[in-house]
PDB file of C-alpha atoms in Angstrom:
ATOM      1  CA  MET W1309      -1.808  -6.714 -10.282  1.00  0.00           C
ATOM      2  CA  ARG W1310      -5.527  -6.081 -10.091  1.00  0.00           C
ATOM      3  CA  ARG W1311      -7.535  -4.706 -12.982  1.00  0.00           C
ATOM      4  CA  LEU W1312      -8.645  -1.104 -12.310  1.00  0.00           C
ATOM      5  CA  ILE W1313     -11.908   0.178 -13.772  1.00  0.00           C
ATOM      6  CA  VAL W1314     -12.700   3.823 -13.022  1.00  0.00           C
ATOM      7  CA  MET W1315     -16.359   4.844 -13.221  1.00  0.00           C
ATOM      8  CA  GLY W1316     -17.700   8.380 -13.136  1.00  0.00           C
ATOM      9  CA  SER W1317     -19.925  11.024 -14.669  1.00  0.00           C
ATOM     10  CA  VAL W1318     -19.339  14.522 -15.969  1.00  0.00           C
ATOM     11  CA  THR W1319     -22.521  16.085 -14.606  1.00  0.00           C
ATOM     12  CA  GLY W1320     -25.539  15.339 -12.464  1.00  0.00           C
ATOM     13  CA  ALA W1321     -26.217  12.047 -10.722  1.00  0.00           C
ATOM     14  CA  PRO W1322     -26.940   9.537 -13.503  1.00  0.00           C
ATOM     15  CA  GLY W1323     -26.440   6.420 -11.395  1.00  0.00           C
ATOM     16  CA  VAL W1324     -22.699   5.722 -11.199  1.00  0.00           C
ATOM     17  CA  THR W1325     -22.911   3.962  -7.821  1.00  0.00           C
ATOM     18  CA  THR W1326     -25.857   1.800  -8.911  1.00  0.00           C
ATOM     19  CA  THR W1327     -24.000   0.827 -12.096  1.00  0.00           C
ATOM     20  CA  ALA W1328     -20.866  -0.037 -10.121  1.00  0.00           C
ATOM     21  CA  LEU W1329     -22.844  -2.193  -7.672  1.00  0.00           C
ATOM     22  CA  ALA W1330     -24.582  -4.003 -10.524  1.00  0.00           C
ATOM     23  CA  LEU W1331     -21.260  -4.648 -12.273  1.00  0.00           C
ATOM     24  CA  ALA W1332     -19.778  -6.067  -9.085  1.00  0.00           C
ATOM     25  CA  ALA W1333     -22.800  -8.340  -8.691  1.00  0.00           C
ATOM     26  CA  VAL W1334     -22.594  -9.845 -12.187  1.00  0.00           C
ATOM     27  CA  TRP W1335     -18.833  -9.736 -12.823  1.00  0.00           C
ATOM     28  CA  PRO W1336     -17.841 -12.886 -14.745  1.00  0.00           C
ATOM     29  CA  PRO W1337     -16.023 -15.198 -12.290  1.00  0.00           C
ATOM     30  CA  GLU W1338     -13.844 -16.629 -15.042  1.00  0.00           C
ATOM     31  CA  ALA W1339     -12.343 -13.181 -15.706  1.00  0.00           C
ATOM     32  CA  ASP W1340     -10.189 -13.229 -12.576  1.00  0.00           C
ATOM     33  CA  GLY W1341      -9.923 -16.924 -11.811  1.00  0.00           C
ATOM     34  CA  GLY W1342     -12.849 -16.816  -9.421  1.00  0.00           C
ATOM     35  CA  VAL W1343     -11.610 -13.804  -7.430  1.00  0.00           C
ATOM     36  CA  ARG W1344     -14.559 -11.570  -6.592  1.00  0.00           C
ATOM     37  CA  PRO W1345     -14.344  -7.902  -7.587  1.00  0.00           C
ATOM     38  CA  VAL W1346     -14.325  -5.152  -4.988  1.00  0.00           C
ATOM     39  CA  MET W1347     -16.286  -1.949  -5.501  1.00  0.00           C
ATOM     40  CA  VAL W1348     -14.640   1.145  -3.977  1.00  0.00           C
ATOM     41  CA  GLU W1349     -16.744   4.218  -3.218  1.00  0.00           C
ATOM     42  CA  ALA W1350     -14.277   7.029  -3.899  1.00  0.00           C
ATOM     43  CA  ASP W1351     -16.504  10.060  -4.455  1.00  0.00           C
ATOM     44  CA  ALA W1352     -14.824  13.232  -3.199  1.00  0.00           C
ATOM     45  CA  SER W1353     -18.239  14.656  -2.246  1.00  0.00           C
ATOM     46  CA  GLY W1354     -18.871  11.822   0.233  1.00  0.00           C
ATOM     47  CA  GLY W1355     -20.300   8.329   0.300  1.00  0.00           C
ATOM     48  CA  ASP W1356     -23.855   6.986   0.373  1.00  0.00           C
ATOM     49  CA  LEU W1357     -23.540   3.254   0.992  1.00  0.00           C
ATOM     50  CA  MET W1358     -22.546   3.509   4.657  1.00  0.00           C
ATOM     51  CA  ILE W1359     -25.775   5.296   5.523  1.00  0.00           C
ATOM     52  CA  ARG W1360     -27.878   3.302   3.062  1.00  0.00           C
ATOM     53  CA  PHE W1361     -26.943  -0.039   4.597  1.00  0.00           C
ATOM     54  CA  GLY W1362     -26.404   1.090   8.183  1.00  0.00           C
ATOM     55  CA  LEU W1363     -22.709   0.123   8.194  1.00  0.00           C
ATOM     56  CA  PRO W1364     -20.250   1.167  10.923  1.00  0.00           C
ATOM     57  CA  SER W1365     -17.876   4.065  10.265  1.00  0.00           C
ATOM     58  CA  ALA W1366     -14.933   1.679   9.979  1.00  0.00           C
ATOM     59  CA  PRO W1367     -13.584   0.099   7.906  1.00  0.00           C
ATOM     60  CA  SER W1368     -14.005   2.650   5.140  1.00  0.00           C
ATOM     61  CA  LEU W1369     -12.213   4.592   2.422  1.00  0.00           C
ATOM     62  CA  LEU W1370     -10.437   6.527   5.167  1.00  0.00           C
ATOM     63  CA  ASP W1371      -8.625   3.344   6.199  1.00  0.00           C
ATOM     64  CA  VAL W1372      -7.398   2.897   2.630  1.00  0.00           C
ATOM     65  CA  ALA W1373      -6.184   6.508   2.596  1.00  0.00           C
ATOM     66  CA  ALA W1374      -4.449   5.999   5.949  1.00  0.00           C
ATOM     67  CA  ALA W1375      -2.739   2.879   4.590  1.00  0.00           C
ATOM     68  CA  ALA W1376      -1.462   4.897   1.630  1.00  0.00           C
ATOM     69  CA  ARG W1377       0.393   7.165   4.066  1.00  0.00           C
ATOM     70  CA  GLN W1378       2.397   4.269   5.456  1.00  0.00           C
ATOM     71  CA  PRO W1379       5.856   3.257   4.150  1.00  0.00           C
ATOM     72  CA  TYR W1380       4.393  -0.171   3.339  1.00  0.00           C
ATOM     73  CA  PRO W1381       0.757   0.297   2.263  1.00  0.00           C
ATOM     74  CA  GLY W1382      -1.699  -2.198   3.668  1.00  0.00           C
ATOM     75  CA  SER W1383      -4.307  -4.344   1.968  1.00  0.00           C
ATOM     76  CA  LEU W1384      -7.261  -2.868   0.132  1.00  0.00           C
ATOM     77  CA  LEU W1385      -9.380  -5.881   1.002  1.00  0.00           C
ATOM     78  CA  GLY W1386      -8.843  -5.267   4.707  1.00  0.00           C
ATOM     79  CA  ALA W1387     -11.130  -2.234   4.388  1.00  0.00           C
ATOM     80  CA  ALA W1388     -13.884  -4.043   2.462  1.00  0.00           C
ATOM     81  CA  SER W1389     -17.355  -4.793   3.822  1.00  0.00           C
ATOM     82  CA  GLU W1390     -19.888  -7.352   2.617  1.00  0.00           C
ATOM     83  CA  LEU W1391     -23.048  -5.597   1.445  1.00  0.00           C
ATOM     84  CA  PRO W1392     -26.465  -7.265   1.839  1.00  0.00           C
ATOM     85  CA  CYS W1393     -26.762  -7.648  -1.953  1.00  0.00           C
ATOM     86  CA  GLY W1394     -23.686  -9.891  -1.982  1.00  0.00           C
ATOM     87  CA  VAL W1395     -21.207  -7.284  -3.227  1.00  0.00           C
ATOM     88  CA  ARG W1396     -17.826  -6.707  -1.615  1.00  0.00           C
ATOM     89  CA  ALA W1397     -17.257  -2.958  -1.203  1.00  0.00           C
ATOM     90  CA  VAL W1398     -15.059  -0.347   0.413  1.00  0.00           C
ATOM     91  CA  VAL W1399     -17.531   2.333   1.478  1.00  0.00           C
ATOM     92  CA  ALA W1400     -16.923   6.010   2.173  1.00  0.00           C
ATOM     93  CA  VAL W1401     -18.064   8.159   5.067  1.00  0.00           C
ATOM     94  CA  PRO W1402     -20.542  10.965   4.329  1.00  0.00           C
ATOM     95  CA  GLY W1403     -19.126  14.433   3.918  1.00  0.00           C
ATOM     96  CA  ARG W1404     -16.947  16.241   1.408  1.00  0.00           C
ATOM     97  CA  GLY W1405     -14.040  17.137   3.708  1.00  0.00           C
ATOM     98  CA  PRO W1406     -12.626  13.746   4.708  1.00  0.00           C
ATOM     99  CA  CYS W1407     -13.522  12.072   1.418  1.00  0.00           C
ATOM    100  CA  ARG W1408     -11.898  14.738  -0.716  1.00  0.00           C
ATOM    101  CA  GLU W1409      -8.614  14.270   1.127  1.00  0.00           C
ATOM    102  CA  ALA W1410      -8.954  10.481   0.947  1.00  0.00           C
ATOM    103  CA  VAL W1411      -9.467  10.594  -2.830  1.00  0.00           C
ATOM    104  CA  ARG W1412      -6.465  12.903  -3.188  1.00  0.00           C
ATOM    105  CA  LEU W1413      -4.305  10.370  -1.358  1.00  0.00           C
ATOM    106  CA  LEU W1414      -5.796   7.512  -3.364  1.00  0.00           C
ATOM    107  CA  ALA W1415      -4.847   9.257  -6.614  1.00  0.00           C
ATOM    108  CA  GLY W1416      -1.222   9.510  -5.489  1.00  0.00           C
ATOM    109  CA  GLU W1417       1.388   6.897  -6.240  1.00  0.00           C
ATOM    110  CA  ALA W1418       1.027   5.171  -2.867  1.00  0.00           C
ATOM    111  CA  GLY W1419      -2.769   5.142  -3.142  1.00  0.00           C
ATOM    112  CA  ARG W1420      -2.632   3.580  -6.577  1.00  0.00           C
ATOM    113  CA  ARG W1421      -0.328   0.886  -5.178  1.00  0.00           C
ATOM    114  CA  VAL W1422      -2.975   0.033  -2.576  1.00  0.00           C
ATOM    115  CA  LEU W1423      -5.647  -0.219  -5.273  1.00  0.00           C
ATOM    116  CA  LEU W1424      -3.608  -2.299  -7.692  1.00  0.00           C
ATOM    117  CA  GLY W1425      -1.779  -4.441  -5.158  1.00  0.00           C
ATOM    118  CA  ASP W1426       1.425  -6.256  -6.040  1.00  0.00           C
ATOM    119  CA  GLU W1427       2.203  -8.543  -8.956  1.00  0.00           C
ATOM    120  CA  HIS W1428       0.646 -11.533  -7.179  1.00  0.00           C
ATOM    121  CA  ASP W1429      -2.737  -9.879  -6.528  1.00  0.00           C
ATOM    122  CA  ARG W1430      -5.626 -10.781  -8.828  1.00  0.00           C
ATOM    123  CA  GLY W1431      -9.118  -9.421  -9.213  1.00  0.00           C
ATOM    124  CA  THR W1432     -10.880  -6.267 -10.346  1.00  0.00           C
ATOM    125  CA  VAL W1433     -11.393  -2.934  -8.579  1.00  0.00           C
ATOM    126  CA  LEU W1434     -14.502  -1.006  -9.620  1.00  0.00           C
ATOM    127  CA  LEU W1435     -13.668   2.532  -8.535  1.00  0.00           C
ATOM    128  CA  ASP W1436     -16.721   4.816  -8.260  1.00  0.00           C
ATOM    129  CA  VAL W1437     -15.303   8.359  -8.322  1.00  0.00           C
ATOM    130  CA  GLY W1438     -18.635  10.160  -8.740  1.00  0.00           C
ATOM    131  CA  ARG W1439     -18.194  13.299 -10.809  1.00  0.00           C
ATOM    132  CA  LEU W1440     -14.928  13.474 -12.735  1.00  0.00           C
ATOM    133  CA  GLY W1441     -12.485  16.258 -11.903  1.00  0.00           C
ATOM    134  CA  GLU W1442      -8.808  17.125 -11.835  1.00  0.00           C
ATOM    135  CA  ASP W1443      -8.319  15.227  -8.573  1.00  0.00           C
ATOM    136  CA  VAL W1444      -9.027  11.862 -10.245  1.00  0.00           C
ATOM    137  CA  GLU W1445      -7.022  12.372 -13.443  1.00  0.00           C
ATOM    138  CA  PRO W1446      -4.098  10.228 -12.168  1.00  0.00           C
ATOM    139  CA  LEU W1447      -6.597   7.438 -11.543  1.00  0.00           C
ATOM    140  CA  LEU W1448      -7.909   7.742 -15.110  1.00  0.00           C
ATOM    141  CA  GLU W1449      -4.361   7.432 -16.404  1.00  0.00           C
ATOM    142  CA  ALA W1450      -3.765   4.307 -14.305  1.00  0.00           C
ATOM    143  CA  ALA W1451      -7.097   2.687 -15.235  1.00  0.00           C
ATOM    144  CA  ASP W1452      -7.356  -0.366 -17.452  1.00  0.00           C
ATOM    145  CA  ARG W1453     -10.856   0.760 -18.381  1.00  0.00           C
ATOM    146  CA  ILE W1454     -12.928   3.931 -17.912  1.00  0.00           C
ATOM    147  CA  VAL W1455     -16.729   3.876 -17.789  1.00  0.00           C
ATOM    148  CA  LEU W1456     -18.561   7.163 -18.226  1.00  0.00           C
ATOM    149  CA  VAL W1457     -22.153   7.041 -16.999  1.00  0.00           C
ATOM    150  CA  ALA W1458     -24.697   9.486 -18.438  1.00  0.00           C
ATOM    151  CA  ARG W1459     -28.401   9.889 -19.022  1.00  0.00           C
ATOM    152  CA  GLY W1460     -29.634   9.554 -22.579  1.00  0.00           C
ATOM    153  CA  GLY W1461     -30.863  13.040 -23.516  1.00  0.00           C
ATOM    154  CA  ALA W1462     -29.194  15.682 -25.661  1.00  0.00           C
ATOM    155  CA  GLU W1463     -28.125  17.774 -22.664  1.00  0.00           C
ATOM    156  CA  PRO W1464     -26.252  15.105 -20.665  1.00  0.00           C
ATOM    157  CA  LEU W1465     -24.656  13.616 -23.782  1.00  0.00           C
ATOM    158  CA  THR W1466     -23.484  17.053 -24.879  1.00  0.00           C
ATOM    159  CA  HIS W1467     -21.970  17.576 -21.428  1.00  0.00           C
ATOM    160  CA  VAL W1468     -19.970  14.393 -22.029  1.00  0.00           C
ATOM    161  CA  SER W1469     -18.823  15.810 -25.362  1.00  0.00           C
ATOM    162  CA  ALA W1470     -17.972  19.209 -23.860  1.00  0.00           C
ATOM    163  CA  TYR W1471     -16.002  17.658 -20.980  1.00  0.00           C
ATOM    164  CA  GLY W1472     -13.171  17.070 -23.415  1.00  0.00           C
ATOM    165  CA  LEU W1473     -11.944  13.661 -22.333  1.00  0.00           C
ATOM    166  CA  ASP W1474      -8.934  12.833 -24.494  1.00  0.00           C
ATOM    167  CA  VAL W1475     -10.332   9.761 -26.209  1.00  0.00           C
ATOM    168  CA  ASP W1476      -7.154   9.403 -28.245  1.00  0.00           C
ATOM    169  CA  ALA W1477      -5.061   9.139 -25.082  1.00  0.00           C
ATOM    170  CA  TYR W1478      -7.494   6.585 -23.665  1.00  0.00           C
ATOM    171  CA  ALA W1479      -8.134   4.824 -26.993  1.00  0.00           C
ATOM    172  CA  GLY W1480      -9.815   1.468 -26.550  1.00  0.00           C
ATOM    173  CA  ARG W1481     -10.299   1.992 -22.819  1.00  0.00           C
ATOM    174  CA  VAL W1482     -13.409   4.197 -22.649  1.00  0.00           C
ATOM    175  CA  SER W1483     -16.986   2.899 -22.529  1.00  0.00           C
ATOM    176  CA  LEU W1484     -20.166   4.940 -22.208  1.00  0.00           C
ATOM    177  CA  ALA W1485     -23.082   3.565 -20.191  1.00  0.00           C
ATOM    178  CA  VAL W1486     -26.268   5.413 -21.142  1.00  0.00           C
ATOM    179  CA  VAL W1487     -28.878   5.130 -18.389  1.00  0.00           C
ATOM    180  CA  GLY W1488     -32.571   5.228 -19.179  1.00  0.00           C
ATOM    181  CA  PRO W1489     -34.407   6.183 -22.395  1.00  0.00           C
ATOM    182  CA  CYS W1490     -32.299   7.555 -25.222  1.00  0.00           C
ATOM    183  CA  PRO W1491     -33.602   8.847 -28.573  1.00  0.00           C
ATOM    184  CA  TYR W1492     -30.247   8.381 -30.325  1.00  0.00           C
ATOM    185  CA  PRO W1493     -28.746   5.186 -31.735  1.00  0.00           C
ATOM    186  CA  SER W1494     -25.515   3.890 -30.277  1.00  0.00           C
ATOM    187  CA  GLU W1495     -23.632   4.295 -33.566  1.00  0.00           C
ATOM    188  CA  GLU W1496     -24.401   8.025 -33.672  1.00  0.00           C
ATOM    189  CA  ILE W1497     -23.297   8.533 -30.063  1.00  0.00           C
ATOM    190  CA  ALA W1498     -20.120   6.502 -30.567  1.00  0.00           C
ATOM    191  CA  HIS W1499     -19.213   8.368 -33.753  1.00  0.00           C
ATOM    192  CA  THR W1500     -19.890  11.830 -32.314  1.00  0.00           C
ATOM    193  CA  LEU W1501     -17.970  11.219 -29.080  1.00  0.00           C
ATOM    194  CA  GLY W1502     -15.238   9.051 -30.566  1.00  0.00           C
ATOM    195  CA  ILE W1503     -16.013   6.338 -27.991  1.00  0.00           C
ATOM    196  CA  GLU W1504     -15.851   2.771 -29.265  1.00  0.00           C
ATOM    197  CA  SER W1505     -18.242   1.138 -26.798  1.00  0.00           C
ATOM    198  CA  VAL W1506     -21.733   2.429 -25.985  1.00  0.00           C
ATOM    199  CA  VAL W1507     -24.066   0.328 -23.833  1.00  0.00           C
ATOM    200  CA  PHE W1508     -27.655   1.170 -22.885  1.00  0.00           C
ATOM    201  CA  LEU W1509     -28.807   0.418 -19.342  1.00  0.00           C
ATOM    202  CA  PRO W1510     -32.613   0.403 -18.980  1.00  0.00           C
ATOM    203  CA  TRP W1511     -34.629   1.741 -16.100  1.00  0.00           C
ATOM    204  CA  ASP W1512     -35.264  -1.225 -13.818  1.00  0.00           C
ATOM    205  CA  ALA W1513     -36.788  -0.166 -10.507  1.00  0.00           C
ATOM    206  CA  LYS W1514     -37.002  -3.725  -9.175  1.00  0.00           C
ATOM    207  CA  SER W1515     -33.289  -4.423  -9.633  1.00  0.00           C
ATOM    208  CA  VAL W1516     -32.335  -1.084  -8.107  1.00  0.00           C
ATOM    209  CA  ALA W1517     -34.580  -1.769  -5.122  1.00  0.00           C
ATOM    210  CA  ALA W1518     -33.057  -5.244  -4.708  1.00  0.00           C
ATOM    211  CA  MET W1519     -29.570  -3.700  -4.570  1.00  0.00           C
ATOM    212  CA  ASN W1520     -30.589  -1.210  -1.913  1.00  0.00           C
ATOM    213  CA  ILE W1521     -32.526  -3.324   0.588  1.00  0.00           C
ATOM    214  CA  SER W1522     -30.901  -3.884   3.959  1.00  0.00           C
ATOM    215  CA  ARG W1523     -31.739  -7.572   4.234  1.00  0.00           C
ATOM    216  CA  ARG W1524     -29.330 -10.100   2.800  1.00  0.00           C
ATOM    217  CA  GLY W1525     -29.988 -11.526  -0.633  1.00  0.00           C
ATOM    218  CA  VAL W1526     -28.387 -12.309  -3.978  1.00  0.00           C
ATOM    219  CA  LEU W1527     -29.186 -10.322  -7.101  1.00  0.00           C
ATOM    220  CA  ARG W1528     -30.628 -12.539  -9.813  1.00  0.00           C
ATOM    221  CA  ALA W1529     -28.727 -12.041 -13.050  1.00  0.00           C
ATOM    222  CA  SER W1530     -29.465 -15.225 -14.969  1.00  0.00           C
ATOM    223  CA  GLY W1531     -32.087 -17.929 -15.381  1.00  0.00           C
ATOM    224  CA  PHE W1532     -35.569 -17.513 -16.815  1.00  0.00           C
ATOM    225  CA  ARG W1533     -36.310 -13.887 -17.777  1.00  0.00           C
ATOM    226  CA  PRO W1534     -33.486 -12.204 -15.827  1.00  0.00           C
ATOM    227  CA  PRO W1535     -34.039  -8.528 -14.882  1.00  0.00           C
ATOM    228  CA  PRO W1536     -33.334  -6.182 -17.826  1.00  0.00           C
ATOM    229  CA  LEU W1537     -30.798  -4.050 -15.959  1.00  0.00           C
ATOM    230  CA  MET W1538     -28.770  -7.051 -14.843  1.00  0.00           C
ATOM    231  CA  THR W1539     -28.838  -8.494 -18.365  1.00  0.00           C
ATOM    232  CA  ALA W1540     -27.482  -5.233 -19.825  1.00  0.00           C
ATOM    233  CA  VAL W1541     -24.863  -4.850 -17.108  1.00  0.00           C
ATOM    234  CA  ARG W1542     -23.704  -8.432 -17.651  1.00  0.00           C
ATOM    235  CA  THR W1543     -23.028  -7.531 -21.301  1.00  0.00           C
ATOM    236  CA  LEU W1544     -21.038  -4.510 -20.152  1.00  0.00           C
ATOM    237  CA  SER W1545     -19.079  -6.581 -17.626  1.00  0.00           C
ATOM    238  CA  ARG W1546     -17.952  -9.035 -20.296  1.00  0.00           C
ATOM    239  CA  ARG W1547     -16.697  -6.209 -22.469  1.00  0.00           C
ATOM    240  CA  LEU W1548     -14.815  -4.630 -19.598  1.00  0.00           C
ATOM    241  CA  ALA W1549     -13.268  -7.960 -18.624  1.00  0.00           C
ATOM    242  CA  SER W1550     -11.955  -8.551 -22.146  1.00  0.00           C
ATOM    243  CA  PRO W1551      -8.668  -7.034 -23.385  1.00  0.00           C
ATOM    244  CA  PRO W1552      -9.141  -3.480 -24.718  1.00  0.00           C
ATOM    245  CA  THR W1553      -7.991  -4.560 -28.177  1.00  0.00           C
ATOM    246  CA  ASP W1554     -10.961  -6.921 -28.369  1.00  0.00           C
ATOM    247  CA  GLU W1555     -13.481  -4.095 -27.881  1.00  0.00           C
ATOM    248  CA  ILE W1556     -16.262  -4.146 -30.434  1.00  0.00           C
ATOM    249  CA  ARG W1557     -18.398  -1.121 -31.125  1.00  0.00           C
ATOM    250  CA  THR W1558     -22.066  -1.572 -30.274  1.00  0.00           C
ATOM    251  CA  ALA W1559     -24.044  -1.941 -33.475  1.00  0.00           C
ATOM    252  CA  ASP W1560     -27.567  -2.556 -32.142  1.00  0.00           C
ATOM    253  CA  ALA W1561     -29.086   0.867 -32.748  1.00  0.00           C
ATOM    254  CA  ASP W1562     -32.636  -0.158 -31.825  1.00  0.00           C
ATOM    255  CA  ARG W1563     -31.655  -0.749 -28.214  1.00  0.00           C
ATOM    256  CA  GLY W1564     -30.894   2.947 -27.865  1.00  0.00           C
ATOM    257  CA  ARG W1565     -34.116   4.343 -29.218  1.00  0.00           C
ATOM    258  CA  VAL W1566     -37.102   5.669 -27.331  1.00  0.00           C
ATOM    259  CA  PRO W1567     -39.923   3.250 -28.316  1.00  0.00           C
ATOM    260  CA  GLU W1568     -42.442   6.003 -29.016  1.00  0.00           C
ATOM    261  CA  GLY W1569     -41.571   8.280 -31.885  1.00  0.00           C
ATOM    262  CA  GLY W1570     -37.820   7.905 -32.355  1.00  0.00           C
ATOM    263  CA  ARG W1571     -35.262  10.661 -32.211  1.00  0.00           C
ATOM    264  CA  GLU W1572     -36.887  12.940 -34.794  1.00  0.00           C
ATOM    265  CA  ALA W1573     -40.057  13.050 -32.694  1.00  0.00           C
ATOM    266  CA  VAL W1574     -38.047  14.191 -29.701  1.00  0.00           C
ATOM    267  CA  THR W1575     -35.680  16.781 -31.134  1.00  0.00           C
ATOM    268  CA  GLY W1576     -36.438  17.175 -34.833  1.00  0.00           C
ATOM    269  CA  ARG W1577     -32.780  16.595 -35.668  1.00  0.00           C
ATOM    270  CA  SER W1578     -30.018  14.198 -34.743  1.00  0.00           C
ATOM    271  CA  TRP W1579     -27.915  14.776 -31.652  1.00  0.00           C
ATOM    272  CA  SER W1580     -24.725  14.965 -33.721  1.00  0.00           C
ATOM    273  CA  GLU W1581     -26.301  17.928 -35.546  1.00  0.00           C
ATOM    274  CA  LEU W1582     -27.291  19.554 -32.266  1.00  0.00           C
ATOM    275  CA  VAL W1583     -23.820  19.480 -30.726  1.00  0.00           C
ATOM    276  CA  GLN W1584     -22.419  21.239 -33.795  1.00  0.00           C
ATOM    277  CA  VAL W1585     -24.762  24.204 -33.421  1.00  0.00           C
ATOM    278  CA  PRO W1586     -22.923  27.004 -31.516  1.00  0.00           C
ATOM    279  CA  GLY W1587     -24.754  28.961 -28.871  1.00  0.00           C
ATOM    280  CA  VAL W1588     -27.767  26.677 -28.566  1.00  0.00           C
ATOM    281  CA  GLU W1589     -29.436  27.074 -25.192  1.00  0.00           C
ATOM    282  CA  GLU W1590     -29.836  23.817 -23.266  1.00  0.00           C
ATOM    283  CA  SER W1591     -33.401  24.668 -22.323  1.00  0.00           C
ATOM    284  CA  GLY W1592     -34.326  24.661 -26.010  1.00  0.00           C
ATOM    285  CA  TRP W1593     -33.162  21.118 -26.723  1.00  0.00           C
TER     286      TRP W1593
END
């Protein structure tokens, strides 16, 4: 069966789709015997990639959902398109209505069979579900790994804490990708949330632009001075491709700090102290 990695956020738009595309671009080929991963845009609020890259309305996520209705579900890869950045993806149509129903079908038993394939199928599915909700809980349960994507401030990190993901039930399977500047060290975030793996993804406008251009090209992820985002995402991809029992908590606290001033200059107290203060208004953080 294929490896299933579910990616989502608990609030806002921190960059789940961009992170999923970058992971697909740098996924280690040795992890799946050379089989390329497939990124699936499964956001119940509607897709972006179809419009972004000027793709036709079919194939799409709706074809995967239609296959799940059949007595013998079809192939996931039959609905995949080749994006200009060299990533293989199943894109979703814009609009909440059709996508919400498609995600509901995908979360069912038949939909999960389409995603995972049979015992002979190999590879990795990077499932971008957008904002987490009750409709994707069966997908979280079926996932080999879960990647939460959040910005690095006190507010978004506290939203992750308040979401109440059962980290004990998903022990060893949850990683947190913190996008952009963060005044808190990884060890503090990991300890407060109970998440073993915390990875910082820097702002990298050039890499994001390279992923979103309509002309064909290959994202550079190695060689002399590789882009910072792709370097960080490559580290994340290797952790996700390894067995969950081999997960090692991130110990490089300096990578998570804002260069100017540190966390005390930003908040005056640690984030773990902030989340323990009842009734604190978000606007005051």
